[in-house]
């Protein structure tokens, strides 16, 4: 192999002599986003620091504060500690660690680079997946003295999971192993075997020293046996994702409908794959409507063609419905539409993932409600083994089935990341708590339309001459829910109403007999009860539910199942101290003795309702009075 | 197919971000400081929504101490973009006559930090675009594109939401607001190059000209109006100067330069050896000062 041309950071001479020529050249740069994976010990910060330093992205004033910092907290004695350049926040600089994802910038004469830098310790999965989601290439650092470690496997697996197509193996600290080819060759061979196992088809390995600068820009004389590309040369020449996605069929998720006046109706969005030209036949999905592209509008004038990566505004030749959340796709190659999927899920919150709980999902330009119906297995990030498990903890990775509340346009993540990647958002804290990648739609999702039933819920209710209601009594164990619920049903029954009482203890003998009292099981229990209660109200009944139902999220989910106004949340408010004195089953006593785990209010949390329809203070009302209030509210 | 250039990709990303905000926020606003970064951001906004005007107003949090030529460009730029321009001046700072000569850092706190909070609350804006970039300063490198502020406008660097793909979570809690930085991934050079390629109008102070100056505490200050307060022995001297950033004129240091065209400015920038923040008095105290300021609510 012949020696490749050396990358050039900056042609100082051209800048000084002919700035216009330089600018003209500079305007044709491309851009690559990559992520660096490794820990401080691997010399990652030193490597990034060197790339920034050599590309003259560091100015004198920054250098002065760097020199001062190097002496104060640096690890290189009197020499400049490059690592300090890339450690941002004051707190982490003091601790000597980076704690989050940081983005750095440098450029050569051919490309601008955005580096996502993530730390190599706990929280790793979350941070690396975040950084990798926008990266096209991963630089995986290996300490030549140590070879492939568990963390190397972890980094590589995550890079593959997030679909990064290019892997650059930087075998670092070659200076500390006397630049021996045998060390390099052995690591490459080991890595090749592992890479095949996890499905990484190809990678490029470069022997480097971040500290000494070997094979970063120029081939090093210390490694005459290495004639491949230098690290920077590979970064400059690797194929960009947009080049690959431009060859695929057109997809543009609609972000915003552009209506400056009655005569113009455009659809604004970023093209995520393919090419669009006026006259192209397209389909607007979900939906069956087709049209053709009339114009590709930009402030700089209409375009003859626009490609993957560009943000444009399209107009169609027909007046058809099209709004945010829909996808404009090539008519001959439309996207899939479904509401149930298998997906890989990465969990990013302290609060564990709970199957059955409703989360907000953002995918493309759609925001909707989704639940994880079941988890097939979780992945042990260190051994890569599949392990059973119903939930996911922070930094956990699993493969799950997910159901959405409506059908959405999508594609497998591997095919089109912009239409297959999603985030999950907690409905109460609004934090981003998970990230997922769709594998495929579940068949049942395509095959299960709703059956139309002629005797509908209105007919059932009319026959019974009553309004269906769901009275949901929530509160601590021994708060008095069952007692009050019984009285409510007796009173309604005496008034000639058709009722049914679902009691927390009774369903545990049948409907939920396979469930325990963990958080995940409690969530599933309430999901089942909610679905049954909904069916009973469809039959026209007034349903009374007496359940601890400790989590706001699930009670809210049951509320969502019901037509507006039919769900009546009743908070049976009994302070813990009072409930403990009642305690007919001796639950609290057993919990205090350590014989009972996961008792709500004791060692398992209870989230009181924030705005219940009825708030019953049992220290002020008798059970009879409470029941009267609930009946009055029900018949109101 | 020809690859997109780095500027085309940056622009497409910024447009995408702005449209997400327009679609999902209830009442967005674009903070406009009249500087070069604001000029580039405003230009991207015009492209994002064309042929509609950008569907939000511009907000200038004014300190009354900006350069005169900034005020001149402000109105024109808003008019040309077809956008409403809101100008906010903190009434308390005005009443107390807070100024950069007598009040030091209180000047920035009251006019800018407090003024911004008051303005956002007065109009009820829930999302505010800012032109900040990640390359400006180390703590910015870790800030998200969508950066949440608590009800009292504080930034919590330890509790940021992960930001994946192009999926921005714009959901917020009661009282929270969002700062959105659509130009996060641009560098100073990218901004200059974009202004050059797109022919964007910027304040003439960025171009070198002979101007009345005073040298003080290592900064080269411009005597922009009659309110300038001279210290004993200070003399006005005419120098060829230009500015790399623009703020309150008594706090903004100029550089001596002969660069009077965009290519010449870029040429100087590429060959220069100091970062652009160096001309700002605010950063000199300590290297973590910006992070502290932001936690307190500075943009």
mmCIF file of C-alpha atoms in Angstrom, chain B residues 40-271:
data_model
loop_
_atom_site.group_PDB
_atom_site.id
_atom_site.type_symbol
_atom_site.label_atom_id
_atom_site.label_comp_id
_atom_site.label_asym_id
_atom_site.label_seq_id
_atom_site.Cartn_x
_atom_site.Cartn_y
_atom_site.Cartn_z
ATOM 1 C CA UNK B 40 -26.709 34.574 11.478
ATOM 2 C CA UNK B 41 -29.455 33.042 13.652
ATOM 3 C CA UNK B 42 -32.050 35.483 12.356
ATOM 4 C CA UNK B 43 -31.025 34.693 8.795
ATOM 5 C CA UNK B 44 -31.465 30.957 9.414
ATOM 6 C CA UNK B 45 -34.899 31.673 10.925
ATOM 7 C CA UNK B 46 -35.980 33.501 7.797
ATOM 8 C CA UNK B 47 -34.931 30.490 5.730
ATOM 9 C CA UNK B 48 -36.638 28.043 8.076
ATOM 10 C CA UNK B 49 -40.111 29.470 7.634
ATOM 11 C CA UNK B 50 -39.987 31.075 4.170
ATOM 12 C CA UNK B 51 -42.319 32.123 2.564
ATOM 13 C CA UNK B 52 -43.895 32.795 5.995
ATOM 14 C CA UNK B 53 -42.123 35.235 8.281
ATOM 15 C CA UNK B 54 -40.711 33.482 11.374
ATOM 16 C CA UNK B 55 -43.743 32.789 13.610
ATOM 17 C CA UNK B 56 -42.346 34.489 16.722
ATOM 18 C CA UNK B 57 -41.146 37.970 17.714
ATOM 19 C CA UNK B 58 -37.615 39.191 18.294
ATOM 20 C CA UNK B 59 -36.735 40.301 21.818
ATOM 21 C CA UNK B 60 -33.866 42.650 22.575
ATOM 22 C CA UNK B 61 -33.009 42.813 26.261
ATOM 23 C CA UNK B 62 -31.516 46.269 26.197
ATOM 24 C CA UNK B 63 -29.102 47.808 28.673
ATOM 25 C CA UNK B 64 -29.255 51.322 27.122
ATOM 26 C CA UNK B 65 -25.441 51.049 26.860
ATOM 27 C CA UNK B 66 -25.076 49.278 23.536
ATOM 28 C CA UNK B 67 -23.190 50.879 20.658
ATOM 29 C CA UNK B 68 -25.243 53.439 18.720
ATOM 30 C CA UNK B 69 -24.825 51.602 15.429
ATOM 31 C CA UNK B 70 -26.333 48.474 17.021
ATOM 32 C CA UNK B 71 -29.549 50.360 17.730
ATOM 33 C CA UNK B 72 -29.594 51.541 14.132
ATOM 34 C CA UNK B 73 -29.400 48.010 12.678
ATOM 35 C CA UNK B 74 -31.856 46.501 15.179
ATOM 36 C CA UNK B 75 -35.015 48.076 13.747
ATOM 37 C CA UNK B 76 -34.058 47.503 10.138
ATOM 38 C CA UNK B 77 -33.215 43.841 10.602
ATOM 39 C CA UNK B 78 -36.566 43.147 12.277
ATOM 40 C CA UNK B 79 -38.459 44.998 9.568
ATOM 41 C CA UNK B 80 -36.736 43.152 6.772
ATOM 42 C CA UNK B 81 -37.541 39.813 8.394
ATOM 43 C CA UNK B 82 -41.183 40.863 8.787
ATOM 44 C CA UNK B 83 -40.998 40.249 12.526
ATOM 45 C CA UNK B 84 -42.212 42.160 15.544
ATOM 46 C CA UNK B 85 -39.386 43.652 17.622
ATOM 47 C CA UNK B 86 -39.824 43.817 21.387
ATOM 48 C CA UNK B 87 -37.355 45.902 23.377
ATOM 49 C CA UNK B 88 -37.166 45.404 27.122
ATOM 50 C CA UNK B 89 -35.294 47.551 29.624
ATOM 51 C CA UNK B 90 -35.331 46.601 33.311
ATOM 52 C CA UNK B 91 -37.301 49.497 34.902
ATOM 53 C CA UNK B 92 -35.501 49.126 38.218
ATOM 54 C CA UNK B 93 -32.089 49.369 36.594
ATOM 55 C CA UNK B 94 -33.329 52.389 34.711
ATOM 56 C CA UNK B 95 -34.695 54.078 37.852
ATOM 57 C CA UNK B 96 -31.504 53.435 39.787
ATOM 58 C CA UNK B 97 -29.350 54.615 36.911
ATOM 59 C CA UNK B 98 -27.335 51.399 36.845
ATOM 60 C CA UNK B 99 -24.385 51.844 34.526
ATOM 61 C CA UNK B 100 -21.136 50.074 33.710
ATOM 62 C CA UNK B 101 -18.957 52.868 35.101
ATOM 63 C CA UNK B 102 -20.271 52.889 38.676
ATOM 64 C CA UNK B 103 -21.741 49.462 39.207
ATOM 65 C CA UNK B 104 -19.360 46.854 37.830
ATOM 66 C CA UNK B 105 -20.913 43.397 37.657
ATOM 67 C CA UNK B 106 -24.222 44.717 39.039
ATOM 68 C CA UNK B 107 -24.667 46.337 35.643
ATOM 69 C CA UNK B 108 -24.691 42.978 33.868
ATOM 70 C CA UNK B 109 -26.734 41.303 36.602
ATOM 71 C CA UNK B 110 -29.510 43.867 36.574
ATOM 72 C CA UNK B 111 -29.790 44.878 32.951
ATOM 73 C CA UNK B 112 -29.069 41.527 31.326
ATOM 74 C CA UNK B 113 -29.711 38.675 33.766
ATOM 75 C CA UNK B 114 -32.607 40.280 35.643
ATOM 76 C CA UNK B 115 -33.871 42.071 32.549
ATOM 77 C CA UNK B 116 -34.095 38.793 30.645
ATOM 78 C CA UNK B 117 -36.018 37.067 33.446
ATOM 79 C CA UNK B 118 -38.434 39.984 33.709
ATOM 80 C CA UNK B 119 -39.004 40.138 29.975
ATOM 81 C CA UNK B 120 -39.695 36.413 29.661
ATOM 82 C CA UNK B 121 -42.139 36.589 32.562
ATOM 83 C CA UNK B 122 -43.845 39.737 31.349
ATOM 84 C CA UNK B 123 -44.702 38.255 27.965
ATOM 85 C CA UNK B 124 -45.075 34.659 29.158
ATOM 86 C CA UNK B 125 -42.604 33.215 26.657
ATOM 87 C CA UNK B 126 -42.024 29.508 27.243
ATOM 88 C CA UNK B 127 -39.163 28.998 24.793
ATOM 89 C CA UNK B 128 -36.420 31.472 23.922
ATOM 90 C CA UNK B 129 -33.909 31.021 21.104
ATOM 91 C CA UNK B 130 -30.377 32.167 21.841
ATOM 92 C CA UNK B 131 -27.370 32.357 19.544
ATOM 93 C CA UNK B 132 -24.857 30.764 21.948
ATOM 94 C CA UNK B 133 -22.412 28.226 20.553
ATOM 95 C CA UNK B 134 -20.698 25.298 22.199
ATOM 96 C CA UNK B 135 -17.234 26.378 21.068
ATOM 97 C CA UNK B 136 -17.478 29.666 22.960
ATOM 98 C CA UNK B 137 -16.509 28.369 26.324
ATOM 99 C CA UNK B 138 -15.947 25.099 28.165
ATOM 100 C CA UNK B 139 -19.171 24.844 30.157
ATOM 101 C CA UNK B 140 -21.184 25.485 26.977
ATOM 102 C CA UNK B 141 -19.664 22.350 25.429
ATOM 103 C CA UNK B 142 -21.880 20.242 27.661
ATOM 104 C CA UNK B 143 -25.040 22.275 27.441
ATOM 105 C CA UNK B 144 -27.922 20.792 25.519
ATOM 106 C CA UNK B 145 -29.536 22.392 22.497
ATOM 107 C CA UNK B 146 -32.767 22.453 24.517
ATOM 108 C CA UNK B 147 -31.728 23.714 27.919
ATOM 109 C CA UNK B 148 -34.294 23.854 30.693
ATOM 110 C CA UNK B 149 -34.535 26.590 33.290
ATOM 111 C CA UNK B 150 -36.401 26.204 36.554
ATOM 112 C CA UNK B 151 -39.191 28.634 37.491
ATOM 113 C CA UNK B 152 -36.506 30.928 38.953
ATOM 114 C CA UNK B 153 -34.468 30.615 35.721
ATOM 115 C CA UNK B 154 -31.630 28.528 37.128
ATOM 116 C CA UNK B 155 -29.655 26.044 35.067
ATOM 117 C CA UNK B 156 -28.806 22.739 36.686
ATOM 118 C CA UNK B 157 -25.838 21.244 34.820
ATOM 119 C CA UNK B 158 -26.115 17.952 36.702
ATOM 120 C CA UNK B 159 -29.725 17.367 35.750
ATOM 121 C CA UNK B 160 -29.825 17.811 31.994
ATOM 122 C CA UNK B 161 -31.971 15.656 29.758
ATOM 123 C CA UNK B 162 -30.156 13.343 27.374
ATOM 124 C CA UNK B 163 -30.574 14.568 23.795
ATOM 125 C CA UNK B 164 -30.723 11.834 21.172
ATOM 126 C CA UNK B 165 -30.844 11.864 17.395
ATOM 127 C CA UNK B 166 -32.917 14.782 16.134
ATOM 128 C CA UNK B 167 -35.573 14.087 18.743
ATOM 129 C CA UNK B 168 -35.968 17.032 21.064
ATOM 130 C CA UNK B 169 -38.060 16.637 24.195
ATOM 131 C CA UNK B 170 -39.841 19.965 24.557
ATOM 132 C CA UNK B 171 -42.149 18.919 27.439
ATOM 133 C CA UNK B 172 -41.756 21.108 30.467
ATOM 134 C CA UNK B 173 -43.099 21.382 33.983
ATOM 135 C CA UNK B 174 -45.249 24.202 35.267
ATOM 136 C CA UNK B 175 -43.172 27.369 35.472
ATOM 137 C CA UNK B 176 -40.203 25.939 33.576
ATOM 138 C CA UNK B 177 -38.987 27.565 30.403
ATOM 139 C CA UNK B 178 -36.620 26.448 27.684
ATOM 140 C CA UNK B 179 -33.591 28.140 26.223
ATOM 141 C CA UNK B 180 -32.989 26.798 22.753
ATOM 142 C CA UNK B 181 -29.595 27.127 21.101
ATOM 143 C CA UNK B 182 -30.078 26.264 17.416
ATOM 144 C CA UNK B 183 -26.509 27.368 16.559
ATOM 145 C CA UNK B 184 -24.897 25.115 19.187
ATOM 146 C CA UNK B 185 -22.740 23.221 16.707
ATOM 147 C CA UNK B 186 -21.436 26.213 14.774
ATOM 148 C CA UNK B 187 -17.979 27.610 15.462
ATOM 149 C CA UNK B 188 -16.921 31.239 15.234
ATOM 150 C CA UNK B 189 -15.354 30.520 11.856
ATOM 151 C CA UNK B 190 -18.570 28.882 10.603
ATOM 152 C CA UNK B 191 -20.550 31.977 11.587
ATOM 153 C CA UNK B 192 -18.180 34.304 9.760
ATOM 154 C CA UNK B 193 -18.091 32.081 6.714
ATOM 155 C CA UNK B 194 -21.902 31.888 6.647
ATOM 156 C CA UNK B 195 -22.218 35.671 6.904
ATOM 157 C CA UNK B 196 -19.787 35.909 4.006
ATOM 158 C CA UNK B 197 -21.451 33.300 1.793
ATOM 159 C CA UNK B 198 -24.993 34.496 2.484
ATOM 160 C CA UNK B 199 -24.228 38.227 2.368
ATOM 161 C CA UNK B 200 -25.801 38.938 5.757
ATOM 162 C CA UNK B 201 -25.769 42.514 6.998
ATOM 163 C CA UNK B 202 -23.874 43.020 10.262
ATOM 164 C CA UNK B 203 -23.096 46.030 12.446
ATOM 165 C CA UNK B 204 -20.293 48.111 10.813
ATOM 166 C CA UNK B 205 -18.287 47.961 14.070
ATOM 167 C CA UNK B 206 -17.095 44.507 13.067
ATOM 168 C CA UNK B 207 -15.192 46.164 10.218
ATOM 169 C CA UNK B 208 -12.130 48.194 10.945
ATOM 170 C CA UNK B 209 -12.258 52.011 10.771
ATOM 171 C CA UNK B 210 -10.573 54.903 12.554
ATOM 172 C CA UNK B 211 -12.511 55.354 15.816
ATOM 173 C CA UNK B 212 -12.077 57.365 19.030
ATOM 174 C CA UNK B 213 -10.566 55.083 21.679
ATOM 175 C CA UNK B 214 -9.219 54.990 25.210
ATOM 176 C CA UNK B 215 -6.909 52.312 26.600
ATOM 177 C CA UNK B 216 -7.974 51.119 30.025
ATOM 178 C CA UNK B 217 -7.013 48.072 32.143
ATOM 179 C CA UNK B 218 -5.636 46.305 29.108
ATOM 180 C CA UNK B 219 -8.837 46.811 27.092
ATOM 181 C CA UNK B 220 -9.185 49.141 24.153
ATOM 182 C CA UNK B 221 -12.504 50.952 24.679
ATOM 183 C CA UNK B 222 -14.376 53.016 22.152
ATOM 184 C CA UNK B 223 -15.836 56.386 23.126
ATOM 185 C CA UNK B 224 -19.231 55.783 21.549
ATOM 186 C CA UNK B 225 -21.248 58.639 23.051
ATOM 187 C CA UNK B 226 -21.059 61.579 25.453
ATOM 188 C CA UNK B 227 -21.818 59.380 28.482
ATOM 189 C CA UNK B 228 -18.300 57.917 28.425
ATOM 190 C CA UNK B 229 -16.517 58.730 31.685
ATOM 191 C CA UNK B 230 -12.838 59.470 31.460
ATOM 192 C CA UNK B 231 -10.426 58.700 34.238
ATOM 193 C CA UNK B 232 -7.726 61.181 35.162
ATOM 194 C CA UNK B 233 -5.159 61.533 32.441
ATOM 195 C CA UNK B 234 -7.100 59.550 29.820
ATOM 196 C CA UNK B 235 -7.019 60.979 26.328
ATOM 197 C CA UNK B 236 -9.083 60.052 23.312
ATOM 198 C CA UNK B 237 -6.902 58.607 20.637
ATOM 199 C CA UNK B 238 -7.998 57.710 17.142
ATOM 200 C CA UNK B 239 -7.064 54.166 16.238
ATOM 201 C CA UNK B 240 -7.960 51.711 13.480
ATOM 202 C CA UNK B 241 -10.050 49.250 15.438
ATOM 203 C CA UNK B 242 -12.770 46.691 15.049
ATOM 204 C CA UNK B 243 -14.747 44.429 17.398
ATOM 205 C CA UNK B 244 -14.869 40.650 17.520
ATOM 206 C CA UNK B 245 -17.913 40.653 19.799
ATOM 207 C CA UNK B 246 -20.358 43.424 20.644
ATOM 208 C CA UNK B 247 -21.981 44.218 23.985
ATOM 209 C CA UNK B 248 -22.188 47.291 26.198
ATOM 210 C CA UNK B 249 -19.685 49.696 24.733
ATOM 211 C CA UNK B 250 -17.882 50.589 28.003
ATOM 212 C CA UNK B 251 -17.301 46.866 28.647
ATOM 213 C CA UNK B 252 -16.307 45.702 25.194
ATOM 214 C CA UNK B 253 -12.682 45.660 24.137
ATOM 215 C CA UNK B 254 -11.698 46.358 20.538
ATOM 216 C CA UNK B 255 -8.754 44.964 18.620
ATOM 217 C CA UNK B 256 -6.437 47.068 16.540
ATOM 218 C CA UNK B 257 -6.862 45.986 12.966
ATOM 219 C CA UNK B 258 -6.953 47.111 9.374
ATOM 220 C CA UNK B 259 -9.439 44.422 8.319
ATOM 221 C CA UNK B 260 -12.315 46.226 6.636
ATOM 222 C CA UNK B 261 -13.835 43.418 4.553
ATOM 223 C CA UNK B 262 -15.268 40.067 5.541
ATOM 224 C CA UNK B 263 -12.457 38.064 3.925
ATOM 225 C CA UNK B 264 -9.937 40.242 5.724
ATOM 226 C CA UNK B 265 -11.731 39.691 9.042
ATOM 227 C CA UNK B 266 -11.772 35.939 8.493
ATOM 228 C CA UNK B 267 -8.132 36.049 7.491
ATOM 229 C CA UNK B 268 -7.267 37.827 10.722
ATOM 230 C CA UNK B 269 -9.382 35.464 12.724
ATOM 231 C CA UNK B 270 -7.661 32.430 11.254
ATOM 232 C CA UNK B 271 -4.253 33.837 11.993
#
